[in-house]
Amino acid sequence: MKLVILVCLLLYSCAKKENTIINPLHGSWLMKEIHYIYPDSTYSQPQAFTGRFLFTKNHYSIMYNPWTNERIPFQILSKPSDAEILASFKTIVFNSGSYLQSDSTITSTADIAKVPGFEGGKQFYRYKITGDQLDITMFDETYPDGKKPDWYGKLNVRFVLQREELLAEGN
């Protein structure tokens, strides 16, 4: 009887492991490069300043500096000038929310964003994972009201990221 119970437990644990597939997208990805791809030219930031994509089972978060120079610290951290506030707003991109994933595309829906009013907006990406590198290109964006940005059809933004951490399934 003990042997039967032991065999059943062993089979159950093996079957459970087979069903637990870790999604290679899940985890923390450090920004390494950004490429702004227009029909006639590409502008590259080959050594991007710190930025990150985070993916869990159902949610994502993105934050990065879109410019080719570092962000300038406020002279007095607790009392920035209006000019410093404006400059800091222009040098950061972030949003967070939920996403849907296929084998080659991601559709994200923001529930919080740098730009007030973008909540509910969608961004569309093509992606490929090779080892510990994520190559992800934003090719479309739709505002909550269904409108498109001025850059639609004229610009793709390609990010090259390095895996920092793989999350265990269930996170």
PDB file of C-alpha atoms in Angstrom:
ATOM      1  CA  MET A   1       0.000   0.000   0.000  1.00  0.00           C
ATOM      2  CA  LYS A   2       2.824   2.401   0.850  1.00  0.00           C
ATOM      3  CA  LEU A   3       4.415   1.631  -2.504  1.00  0.00           C
ATOM      4  CA  VAL A   4       1.176   2.466  -4.357  1.00  0.00           C
ATOM      5  CA  ILE A   5       0.890   5.811  -2.547  1.00  0.00           C
ATOM      6  CA  LEU A   6       4.545   6.601  -3.227  1.00  0.00           C
ATOM      7  CA  VAL A   7       4.165   5.795  -6.945  1.00  0.00           C
ATOM      8  CA  CYS A   8       0.996   7.951  -7.160  1.00  0.00           C
ATOM      9  CA  LEU A   9       2.754  10.900  -5.502  1.00  0.00           C
ATOM     10  CA  LEU A  10       5.756  10.520  -7.791  1.00  0.00           C
ATOM     11  CA  LEU A  11       3.577  10.402 -10.920  1.00  0.00           C
ATOM     12  CA  TYR A  12       1.565  13.424  -9.735  1.00  0.00           C
ATOM     13  CA  SER A  13       4.687  15.492  -9.081  1.00  0.00           C
ATOM     14  CA  CYS A  14       6.162  14.596 -12.487  1.00  0.00           C
ATOM     15  CA  ALA A  15       2.918  15.435 -14.288  1.00  0.00           C
ATOM     16  CA  LYS A  16       2.683  18.757 -12.472  1.00  0.00           C
ATOM     17  CA  LYS A  17       6.227  19.702 -13.533  1.00  0.00           C
ATOM     18  CA  GLU A  18       5.451  18.904 -17.177  1.00  0.00           C
ATOM     19  CA  ASN A  19       2.460  21.264 -17.078  1.00  0.00           C
ATOM     20  CA  THR A  20       4.452  24.134 -15.547  1.00  0.00           C
ATOM     21  CA  ILE A  21       6.014  25.897 -18.499  1.00  0.00           C
ATOM     22  CA  ILE A  22       7.834  29.112 -17.703  1.00  0.00           C
ATOM     23  CA  ASN A  23       7.049  31.882 -20.164  1.00  0.00           C
ATOM     24  CA  PRO A  24      10.444  33.189 -21.358  1.00  0.00           C
ATOM     25  CA  LEU A  25       9.026  36.724 -21.585  1.00  0.00           C
ATOM     26  CA  HIS A  26       8.357  36.865 -17.839  1.00  0.00           C
ATOM     27  CA  GLY A  27      10.949  38.713 -15.810  1.00  0.00           C
ATOM     28  CA  SER A  28      12.978  41.894 -15.804  1.00  0.00           C
ATOM     29  CA  TRP A  29      14.668  43.156 -18.986  1.00  0.00           C
ATOM     30  CA  LEU A  30      17.336  45.889 -18.950  1.00  0.00           C
ATOM     31  CA  MET A  31      17.375  48.384 -21.837  1.00  0.00           C
ATOM     32  CA  LYS A  32      20.568  48.173 -23.915  1.00  0.00           C
ATOM     33  CA  GLU A  33      19.709  49.902 -27.217  1.00  0.00           C
ATOM     34  CA  ILE A  34      16.932  51.997 -28.740  1.00  0.00           C
ATOM     35  CA  HIS A  35      16.492  52.461 -32.499  1.00  0.00           C
ATOM     36  CA  TYR A  36      14.024  54.964 -33.982  1.00  0.00           C
ATOM     37  CA  ILE A  37      13.265  53.552 -37.428  1.00  0.00           C
ATOM     38  CA  TYR A  38      11.770  55.883 -40.051  1.00  0.00           C
ATOM     39  CA  PRO A  39      11.147  54.907 -43.702  1.00  0.00           C
ATOM     40  CA  ASP A  40      14.283  56.755 -44.873  1.00  0.00           C
ATOM     41  CA  SER A  41      16.592  56.655 -41.832  1.00  0.00           C
ATOM     42  CA  THR A  42      17.279  55.140 -38.435  1.00  0.00           C
ATOM     43  CA  TYR A  43      18.455  56.986 -35.327  1.00  0.00           C
ATOM     44  CA  SER A  44      20.151  54.740 -32.805  1.00  0.00           C
ATOM     45  CA  GLN A  45      20.979  55.028 -29.161  1.00  0.00           C
ATOM     46  CA  PRO A  46      23.377  52.059 -28.956  1.00  0.00           C
ATOM     47  CA  GLN A  47      24.039  52.368 -25.228  1.00  0.00           C
ATOM     48  CA  ALA A  48      20.674  53.327 -23.811  1.00  0.00           C
ATOM     49  CA  PHE A  49      20.504  54.919 -20.402  1.00  0.00           C
ATOM     50  CA  THR A  50      18.869  52.783 -17.765  1.00  0.00           C
ATOM     51  CA  GLY A  51      15.415  51.601 -18.648  1.00  0.00           C
ATOM     52  CA  ARG A  52      13.414  48.479 -18.044  1.00  0.00           C
ATOM     53  CA  PHE A  53      10.587  46.293 -19.282  1.00  0.00           C
ATOM     54  CA  LEU A  54       8.998  44.058 -16.655  1.00  0.00           C
ATOM     55  CA  PHE A  55       6.611  41.239 -17.540  1.00  0.00           C
ATOM     56  CA  THR A  56       4.640  39.048 -15.144  1.00  0.00           C
ATOM     57  CA  LYS A  57       1.895  36.575 -16.005  1.00  0.00           C
ATOM     58  CA  ASN A  58      -0.664  39.274 -16.844  1.00  0.00           C
ATOM     59  CA  HIS A  59       1.015  42.655 -16.346  1.00  0.00           C
ATOM     60  CA  TYR A  60       3.848  44.746 -17.727  1.00  0.00           C
ATOM     61  CA  SER A  61       5.697  47.916 -16.845  1.00  0.00           C
ATOM     62  CA  ILE A  62       8.007  49.982 -19.028  1.00  0.00           C
ATOM     63  CA  MET A  63      10.229  52.914 -18.107  1.00  0.00           C
ATOM     64  CA  TYR A  64      13.084  54.462 -20.078  1.00  0.00           C
ATOM     65  CA  ASN A  65      14.819  57.658 -21.188  1.00  0.00           C
ATOM     66  CA  PRO A  66      14.050  58.184 -24.902  1.00  0.00           C
ATOM     67  CA  TRP A  67      16.839  60.729 -25.456  1.00  0.00           C
ATOM     68  CA  THR A  68      20.479  60.271 -26.420  1.00  0.00           C
ATOM     69  CA  ASN A  69      21.775  62.096 -23.352  1.00  0.00           C
ATOM     70  CA  GLU A  70      21.478  61.487 -19.637  1.00  0.00           C
ATOM     71  CA  ARG A  71      18.744  63.080 -17.564  1.00  0.00           C
ATOM     72  CA  ILE A  72      19.924  66.201 -15.722  1.00  0.00           C
ATOM     73  CA  PRO A  73      19.415  66.155 -11.936  1.00  0.00           C
ATOM     74  CA  PHE A  74      17.445  68.963 -10.304  1.00  0.00           C
ATOM     75  CA  GLN A  75      19.724  71.520  -8.644  1.00  0.00           C
ATOM     76  CA  ILE A  76      17.595  71.247  -5.496  1.00  0.00           C
ATOM     77  CA  LEU A  77      15.963  67.812  -5.510  1.00  0.00           C
ATOM     78  CA  SER A  78      12.971  68.859  -3.406  1.00  0.00           C
ATOM     79  CA  LYS A  79      12.392  72.188  -5.236  1.00  0.00           C
ATOM     80  CA  PRO A  80      12.745  71.817  -9.016  1.00  0.00           C
ATOM     81  CA  SER A  81      12.200  74.858 -11.198  1.00  0.00           C
ATOM     82  CA  ASP A  82       9.458  74.864 -13.848  1.00  0.00           C
ATOM     83  CA  ALA A  83      12.123  74.440 -16.551  1.00  0.00           C
ATOM     84  CA  GLU A  84      13.610  71.436 -14.708  1.00  0.00           C
ATOM     85  CA  ILE A  85      10.158  69.850 -14.352  1.00  0.00           C
ATOM     86  CA  LEU A  86       9.462  70.285 -18.073  1.00  0.00           C
ATOM     87  CA  ALA A  87      12.863  68.864 -19.036  1.00  0.00           C
ATOM     88  CA  SER A  88      12.390  65.870 -16.726  1.00  0.00           C
ATOM     89  CA  PHE A  89       8.922  65.174 -18.197  1.00  0.00           C
ATOM     90  CA  LYS A  90      10.406  65.070 -21.700  1.00  0.00           C
ATOM     91  CA  THR A  91      13.208  62.684 -20.717  1.00  0.00           C
ATOM     92  CA  ILE A  92      11.170  59.804 -19.320  1.00  0.00           C
ATOM     93  CA  VAL A  93       8.646  57.382 -20.766  1.00  0.00           C
ATOM     94  CA  PHE A  94       6.613  55.065 -18.588  1.00  0.00           C
ATOM     95  CA  ASN A  95       3.398  53.164 -18.450  1.00  0.00           C
ATOM     96  CA  SER A  96       2.118  50.045 -16.829  1.00  0.00           C
ATOM     97  CA  GLY A  97      -0.896  47.800 -17.195  1.00  0.00           C
ATOM     98  CA  SER A  98      -1.998  44.495 -18.684  1.00  0.00           C
ATOM     99  CA  TYR A  99      -0.951  42.767 -21.887  1.00  0.00           C
ATOM    100  CA  LEU A 100      -1.899  39.991 -24.279  1.00  0.00           C
ATOM    101  CA  GLN A 101       0.809  37.893 -25.897  1.00  0.00           C
ATOM    102  CA  SER A 102       1.000  35.686 -28.980  1.00  0.00           C
ATOM    103  CA  ASP A 103       4.071  33.859 -30.252  1.00  0.00           C
ATOM    104  CA  SER A 104       5.395  37.064 -31.883  1.00  0.00           C
ATOM    105  CA  THR A 105       3.271  40.046 -30.773  1.00  0.00           C
ATOM    106  CA  ILE A 106       2.332  41.853 -27.583  1.00  0.00           C
ATOM    107  CA  THR A 107      -0.619  44.198 -27.152  1.00  0.00           C
ATOM    108  CA  SER A 108      -0.331  46.286 -23.985  1.00  0.00           C
ATOM    109  CA  THR A 109      -3.133  48.289 -22.368  1.00  0.00           C
ATOM    110  CA  ALA A 110      -2.034  51.026 -19.976  1.00  0.00           C
ATOM    111  CA  ASP A 111      -3.740  51.502 -16.626  1.00  0.00           C
ATOM    112  CA  ILE A 112      -1.300  54.254 -15.632  1.00  0.00           C
ATOM    113  CA  ALA A 113       0.878  56.332 -17.931  1.00  0.00           C
ATOM    114  CA  LYS A 114       3.185  59.339 -17.964  1.00  0.00           C
ATOM    115  CA  VAL A 115       0.762  61.118 -20.266  1.00  0.00           C
ATOM    116  CA  PRO A 116      -2.521  61.751 -18.426  1.00  0.00           C
ATOM    117  CA  GLY A 117      -5.398  60.412 -20.513  1.00  0.00           C
ATOM    118  CA  PHE A 118      -3.440  57.544 -22.096  1.00  0.00           C
ATOM    119  CA  GLU A 119      -4.891  55.124 -19.534  1.00  0.00           C
ATOM    120  CA  GLY A 120      -6.796  52.551 -21.601  1.00  0.00           C
ATOM    121  CA  GLY A 121      -4.553  53.239 -24.606  1.00  0.00           C
ATOM    122  CA  LYS A 122      -2.846  50.375 -26.404  1.00  0.00           C
ATOM    123  CA  GLN A 123       0.639  49.817 -27.759  1.00  0.00           C
ATOM    124  CA  PHE A 124       1.488  47.073 -30.216  1.00  0.00           C
ATOM    125  CA  TYR A 125       4.845  45.291 -30.354  1.00  0.00           C
ATOM    126  CA  ARG A 126       6.554  42.546 -32.341  1.00  0.00           C
ATOM    127  CA  TYR A 127       9.104  40.608 -30.304  1.00  0.00           C
ATOM    128  CA  LYS A 128      11.706  37.873 -30.467  1.00  0.00           C
ATOM    129  CA  ILE A 129      13.652  36.288 -27.614  1.00  0.00           C
ATOM    130  CA  THR A 130      17.068  34.803 -28.349  1.00  0.00           C
ATOM    131  CA  GLY A 131      18.743  33.412 -25.246  1.00  0.00           C
ATOM    132  CA  ASP A 132      18.845  36.270 -22.743  1.00  0.00           C
ATOM    133  CA  GLN A 133      18.120  38.995 -25.330  1.00  0.00           C
ATOM    134  CA  LEU A 134      14.694  40.478 -26.047  1.00  0.00           C
ATOM    135  CA  ASP A 135      14.275  42.344 -29.322  1.00  0.00           C
ATOM    136  CA  ILE A 136      10.940  44.187 -29.185  1.00  0.00           C
ATOM    137  CA  THR A 137       9.630  46.750 -31.681  1.00  0.00           C
ATOM    138  CA  MET A 138       6.693  49.076 -31.071  1.00  0.00           C
ATOM    139  CA  PHE A 139       4.919  49.513 -34.410  1.00  0.00           C
ATOM    140  CA  ASP A 140       1.531  50.938 -33.443  1.00  0.00           C
ATOM    141  CA  GLU A 141      -0.284  52.858 -30.745  1.00  0.00           C
ATOM    142  CA  THR A 142      -3.983  53.594 -30.274  1.00  0.00           C
ATOM    143  CA  TYR A 143      -5.327  56.219 -27.894  1.00  0.00           C
ATOM    144  CA  PRO A 144      -8.297  55.403 -25.643  1.00  0.00           C
ATOM    145  CA  ASP A 145     -10.569  57.357 -28.032  1.00  0.00           C
ATOM    146  CA  GLY A 146      -9.407  55.224 -30.988  1.00  0.00           C
ATOM    147  CA  LYS A 147      -7.231  57.925 -32.558  1.00  0.00           C
ATOM    148  CA  LYS A 148      -3.632  57.369 -33.666  1.00  0.00           C
ATOM    149  CA  PRO A 149      -0.539  59.479 -32.887  1.00  0.00           C
ATOM    150  CA  ASP A 150       1.041  61.662 -35.581  1.00  0.00           C
ATOM    151  CA  TRP A 151       3.951  59.225 -35.895  1.00  0.00           C
ATOM    152  CA  TYR A 152       1.698  56.266 -36.792  1.00  0.00           C
ATOM    153  CA  GLY A 153       2.870  54.629 -40.024  1.00  0.00           C
ATOM    154  CA  LYS A 154       6.075  56.699 -40.015  1.00  0.00           C
ATOM    155  CA  LEU A 155       8.021  55.309 -37.063  1.00  0.00           C
ATOM    156  CA  ASN A 156       8.880  52.010 -35.399  1.00  0.00           C
ATOM    157  CA  VAL A 157      10.792  51.992 -32.116  1.00  0.00           C
ATOM    158  CA  ARG A 158      13.047  48.978 -31.622  1.00  0.00           C
ATOM    159  CA  PHE A 159      14.344  48.135 -28.162  1.00  0.00           C
ATOM    160  CA  VAL A 160      17.134  45.641 -27.473  1.00  0.00           C
ATOM    161  CA  LEU A 161      17.068  44.382 -23.898  1.00  0.00           C
ATOM    162  CA  GLN A 162      19.115  41.981 -21.769  1.00  0.00           C
ATOM    163  CA  ARG A 163      17.462  39.644 -19.287  1.00  0.00           C
ATOM    164  CA  GLU A 164      18.082  40.620 -15.673  1.00  0.00           C
ATOM    165  CA  GLU A 165      15.830  38.111 -13.982  1.00  0.00           C
ATOM    166  CA  LEU A 166      13.491  35.273 -14.934  1.00  0.00           C
ATOM    167  CA  LEU A 167      10.340  35.070 -12.831  1.00  0.00           C
ATOM    168  CA  ALA A 168       9.041  31.713 -11.684  1.00  0.00           C
ATOM    169  CA  GLU A 169       5.654  30.721 -13.089  1.00  0.00           C
ATOM    170  CA  GLY A 170       2.769  32.138 -11.086  1.00  0.00           C
ATOM    171  CA  ASN A 171       4.385  35.573 -10.603  1.00  0.00           C
TER     172      ASN A 171
END
